[in-house]
Every structure is written in C-alpha cells, then in structure tokens.
Amino acid sequence: MSTLHKGALALVCTVPIALATVSPAQAGDRWTYRSSGASLFSTWVEVGTLNGIAGNVHTGELSADVERDEVYGSVVDWTCPEGELPPYGGGHGEHAAYEEEPETNCVVESVRELFAGDALVDVTMDRKLERASITGNLVVADHEGGATGQPAVDMTFTGVGTTFSSTTYESGTDGDYSYTYRTTRSTRQASVDGAIGAMGFTDDADDISTGEMTRYRTSERGSSR
C-alpha cells in the first residue's frame, strides 16, 4: 500500500446541532432541552484511472447524518506522476488545514461535489458503533453546481479498536438569558468497504480509506434574569 502524505487522513467530523428557540420568558424562568444524533465520516484515495473521469488519482471525503439520511462530500481528481500521491487525502474541505498550499507535482483536474437526501439514500448505524452503512444513490455535481450523474453508493463501516468518549461544556449569557451547553460524544474509528460508482475502497492493494462513527447527546440548561 502506498504511503499517504502526512496529515492526509486526518479526520475532522463536524456535527451540526440544532437547539430549540426560546420564547420570551419571565424573570427566574428555567428550561432544559435535550437532543441526540449520529454521524459518519470517511476519507479515501483511489489510485488509477476511472472510466470517463480525468486524472489517475482520486481523493474524497464523505459525511453523513444518520438520523436525517443526509450525505454530503466531495471528490478531487488529480493527475500525478507515477508513484506520487496528492498532498490531500480527502476532498477539498481538508485544504483549509494548510495555511499555504503544499508543494506537489500533482495537478487538479476537477472537483466534484457529492450529496443526497433521504429520498435517495439510507444511512444506518447500530447503537454500539460496531457497524454502519450508506446505500442508495448520490448526486454528483461539478464545482459550479451542475449535476453530472447519480452513481450507486454501497458503503460499509466496521468499528475498529475501542470507543473514545468526550464531553464539552459551554456557558454564557445572551441578553436576559444565561445558558449552559453540554455535549457528550462517543466516537470509534472504522474500516470502510464498498464503492461509490466505479470508486472501490478496498478493491486494489494501493487503495487507502478510513472512517469514523460518532453518536452524540447534547443538552441546554438556561434561565432568565
């Protein structure tokens, strides 16, 4: 298996959390809101040519909201000298991690966006972060937003190693309200198998892929002053 550029497979998984809107309250009123959810994240490198796609190396990243059956991500198609890999291990969203563009002999040929809602995909994950899947079809669009196809997606995530848990807190004031947020996350690394269209994650010895499964719970406590 080829060695990926340092930092190329760094996983960054951001889960949006929607909190209920608080209506005007009397002084001394208190409230508590709770929510929960789950998400998947993966990055990959596909080495080789794909029928009808420019380039000889293809890097991608994909995020999924399990509860909403929503998927979004991107693929960057590169032309690289033989034996060289791009400086990024996933889609162009990782580029923001670099203050300056790293030197490379690879050339970007195209950037393709991936997305789908619950009408096209089914996203599942068990409670123990042992297995998850994304099946159905994804919409592929060019960088200007024009749809170019709907390839089939069939991805399987299998938990690897132990589950890591973390809790974060945030508190403050907003006008006449004071609040405290608490978010607990359980995350487990995962191997990724399957394919998106002609891109297979483990069908060649030089393919590179990795994944992450996360469940989270969040709560808000607040009071009016």
Coordinates of C-alpha atoms in Angstrom, one line a residue:
M1 CA 0.0 0.0 0.0
S2 CA 1.3 3.5 -0.9
T3 CA 2.2 5.8 2.0
L4 CA -0.2 8.8 2.2
H5 CA 1.1 12.3 2.7
K6 CA 1.4 13.3 6.4
G7 CA -1.9 14.6 7.7
A8 CA -3.8 13.4 4.7
L9 CA -6.1 11.1 6.6
A10 CA -6.8 13.5 9.5
L11 CA -10.4 13.1 10.4
V12 CA -12.4 16.1 11.1
C13 CA -16.0 15.4 11.8
T14 CA -18.3 18.4 12.5
V15 CA -21.9 17.6 13.6
P16 CA -24.4 20.4 13.4
I17 CA -26.6 20.6 16.5
A18 CA -30.0 22.4 16.3
L19 CA -31.2 23.8 19.6
A20 CA -34.8 24.8 20.3
T21 CA -35.7 28.5 20.1
V22 CA -36.5 30.1 23.4
S23 CA -39.5 32.4 23.5
P24 CA -39.7 35.5 25.8
A25 CA -39.8 34.4 29.5
Q26 CA -40.4 35.9 32.9
A27 CA -37.5 36.6 35.2
G28 CA -36.5 33.5 37.0
D29 CA -37.9 31.0 34.4
R30 CA -35.7 27.9 33.8
W31 CA -35.7 25.4 31.0
T32 CA -33.9 22.3 29.8
Y33 CA -33.6 20.9 26.2
R34 CA -32.0 17.7 25.0
S35 CA -31.2 16.2 21.6
S36 CA -29.2 13.4 20.2
G37 CA -27.9 12.2 16.9
A38 CA -25.3 10.1 15.0
S39 CA -22.9 10.7 12.1
L40 CA -20.4 9.0 9.8
F41 CA -17.3 10.4 8.2
S42 CA -14.8 8.8 5.7
T43 CA -11.9 9.8 3.5
W44 CA -10.2 7.8 0.7
V45 CA -7.6 7.7 -2.0
E46 CA -8.4 5.7 -5.2
V47 CA -5.3 5.2 -7.3
G48 CA -5.9 4.5 -11.0
T49 CA -8.0 5.8 -13.9
L50 CA -11.8 5.7 -13.9
N51 CA -13.9 5.5 -17.0
G52 CA -14.9 8.9 -18.2
I53 CA -13.1 10.7 -15.3
A54 CA -10.0 12.8 -15.7
G55 CA -6.9 12.0 -13.7
N56 CA -5.1 9.0 -12.3
V57 CA -5.6 9.6 -8.5
H58 CA -9.0 10.4 -6.9
T59 CA -9.3 11.7 -3.3
G60 CA -12.5 12.1 -1.4
E61 CA -14.4 12.7 1.8
L62 CA -17.9 12.0 2.8
S63 CA -20.0 12.9 5.8
A64 CA -23.5 11.5 6.7
D65 CA -26.2 12.4 9.2
V66 CA -27.6 9.1 10.3
E67 CA -30.9 10.4 11.7
R68 CA -31.7 12.6 8.7
D69 CA -30.4 10.3 6.0
E70 CA -28.4 13.1 4.5
V71 CA -25.0 12.7 2.8
Y72 CA -22.5 15.3 1.6
G73 CA -18.9 15.4 0.5
S74 CA -16.6 15.8 -2.5
V75 CA -14.0 14.2 -4.7
V76 CA -10.9 15.8 -6.2
D77 CA -9.5 14.2 -9.4
W78 CA -5.7 14.6 -9.8
T79 CA -3.1 13.7 -12.4
C80 CA 0.1 12.6 -10.6
P81 CA 3.5 11.3 -11.7
E82 CA 3.8 7.6 -11.2
G83 CA 4.5 6.7 -7.6
E84 CA 3.4 10.1 -6.2
L85 CA 0.2 10.9 -4.3
P86 CA -1.6 14.2 -3.8
P87 CA -1.0 16.3 -0.7
Y88 CA -4.6 15.8 0.5
G89 CA -6.1 12.5 1.5
G90 CA -9.8 13.6 1.1
G91 CA -11.9 16.1 -0.6
H92 CA -11.1 19.8 -0.9
G93 CA -12.6 20.6 2.5
E94 CA -9.3 19.5 4.1
H95 CA -7.4 22.2 2.2
A96 CA -8.3 24.7 4.9
A97 CA -6.0 22.8 7.3
Y98 CA -3.0 24.2 5.4
E99 CA -2.0 27.9 5.7
E100 CA -0.1 27.6 2.5
E101 CA -0.6 25.2 -0.4
P102 CA 1.9 22.4 0.0
E103 CA 4.2 21.7 -2.9
T104 CA 3.2 18.9 -5.2
N105 CA 3.8 17.6 -8.7
C106 CA 0.1 16.5 -8.9
V107 CA -2.3 18.7 -10.9
V108 CA -6.0 19.1 -10.0
E109 CA -8.2 18.1 -13.0
S110 CA -11.7 18.5 -11.4
V111 CA -13.6 18.9 -8.2
R112 CA -16.9 17.0 -7.8
E113 CA -19.5 17.6 -5.1
L114 CA -21.4 14.6 -3.6
F115 CA -24.8 14.9 -1.9
A116 CA -28.1 13.1 -1.3
G117 CA -31.2 13.3 1.0
D118 CA -33.5 10.7 2.4
A119 CA -35.2 10.2 -1.0
L120 CA -32.0 8.7 -2.4
V121 CA -30.0 7.2 0.4
D122 CA -30.5 5.1 3.5
V123 CA -28.0 5.7 6.3
T124 CA -27.8 3.2 9.3
M125 CA -25.7 2.7 12.3
D126 CA -26.1 0.4 15.4
R127 CA -26.1 1.7 18.9
K128 CA -22.7 0.2 19.8
L129 CA -20.7 1.7 16.9
E130 CA -19.9 -1.7 15.5
R131 CA -21.4 -1.4 12.0
A132 CA -22.9 1.3 9.8
S133 CA -23.9 1.6 6.1
I134 CA -24.8 4.1 3.4
T135 CA -26.8 2.6 0.5
G136 CA -28.7 4.1 -2.5
N137 CA -27.6 6.8 -5.0
L138 CA -25.6 10.0 -4.7
V139 CA -25.9 13.1 -6.8
V140 CA -22.6 14.2 -8.3
A141 CA -22.3 17.9 -9.3
D142 CA -19.4 19.8 -10.8
H143 CA -17.8 22.8 -8.9
E144 CA -20.4 25.1 -10.5
G145 CA -23.3 23.1 -9.1
G146 CA -24.4 21.4 -12.3
A147 CA -25.5 17.7 -11.7
T148 CA -23.4 15.2 -13.7
G149 CA -24.8 11.8 -12.6
Q150 CA -26.2 9.6 -9.8
P151 CA -23.8 6.8 -9.1
A152 CA -24.8 4.0 -6.7
V153 CA -23.3 4.0 -3.2
D154 CA -22.8 0.9 -1.1
M155 CA -20.5 1.7 1.8
T156 CA -20.0 -0.4 5.0
F157 CA -18.3 0.9 8.1
T158 CA -16.9 -1.6 10.6
G159 CA -15.7 -0.5 14.0
V160 CA -12.0 -0.8 14.8
G161 CA -10.5 -0.6 18.3
T162 CA -12.1 1.0 21.3
T163 CA -14.7 3.7 21.6
F164 CA -13.5 7.1 22.7
S165 CA -15.8 9.3 24.7
S166 CA -15.6 13.1 25.3
T167 CA -17.7 15.8 26.9
T168 CA -17.5 19.5 26.2
Y169 CA -19.2 22.4 28.0
E170 CA -20.1 26.0 27.1
S171 CA -21.8 28.6 29.2
G172 CA -22.6 32.3 28.8
T173 CA -25.3 35.0 28.6
D174 CA -27.4 36.2 25.7
G175 CA -29.4 39.3 26.6
D176 CA -31.7 38.4 29.5
Y177 CA -30.8 34.7 29.4
S178 CA -27.9 32.7 30.8
Y179 CA -27.3 29.2 29.5
T180 CA -25.0 26.1 29.7
Y181 CA -24.5 23.6 26.8
R182 CA -23.2 20.1 27.4
T183 CA -22.3 17.8 24.6
T184 CA -21.1 14.2 25.0
R185 CA -19.7 12.3 22.0
S186 CA -18.8 8.6 21.6
T187 CA -16.5 8.0 18.6
R188 CA -15.0 4.9 17.1
Q189 CA -12.6 4.6 14.2
A190 CA -13.8 2.3 11.3
S191 CA -12.7 0.5 8.3
V192 CA -14.6 1.3 5.1
D193 CA -15.5 -1.2 2.4
G194 CA -17.7 -1.0 -0.7
A195 CA -17.9 1.6 -3.5
I196 CA -19.3 4.8 -4.9
G197 CA -19.9 4.1 -8.6
A198 CA -16.5 2.9 -10.0
M199 CA -14.6 4.0 -7.0
G200 CA -13.9 1.0 -4.8
F201 CA -12.5 1.5 -1.3
T202 CA -10.6 -1.8 -1.0
D203 CA -10.7 -3.4 -4.5
D204 CA -7.0 -2.6 -5.1
A205 CA -3.9 -3.1 -3.0
D206 CA -2.9 0.6 -3.2
D207 CA -6.4 2.0 -2.1
I208 CA -6.5 3.9 1.1
S209 CA -9.6 4.6 3.1
T210 CA -10.6 5.3 6.7
G211 CA -13.8 6.1 8.6
E212 CA -15.3 7.3 11.8
M213 CA -18.6 6.6 13.6
T214 CA -20.0 9.1 16.2
R215 CA -23.0 9.3 18.4
Y216 CA -23.7 12.4 20.4
R217 CA -26.0 13.8 23.1
T218 CA -26.4 17.5 23.8
S219 CA -28.4 19.4 26.5
E220 CA -29.0 23.0 27.2
R221 CA -29.9 24.4 30.6
G222 CA -30.9 28.1 30.9
S223 CA -32.7 30.7 32.9
S224 CA -34.0 34.2 32.5
R225 CA -32.6 37.0 34.7

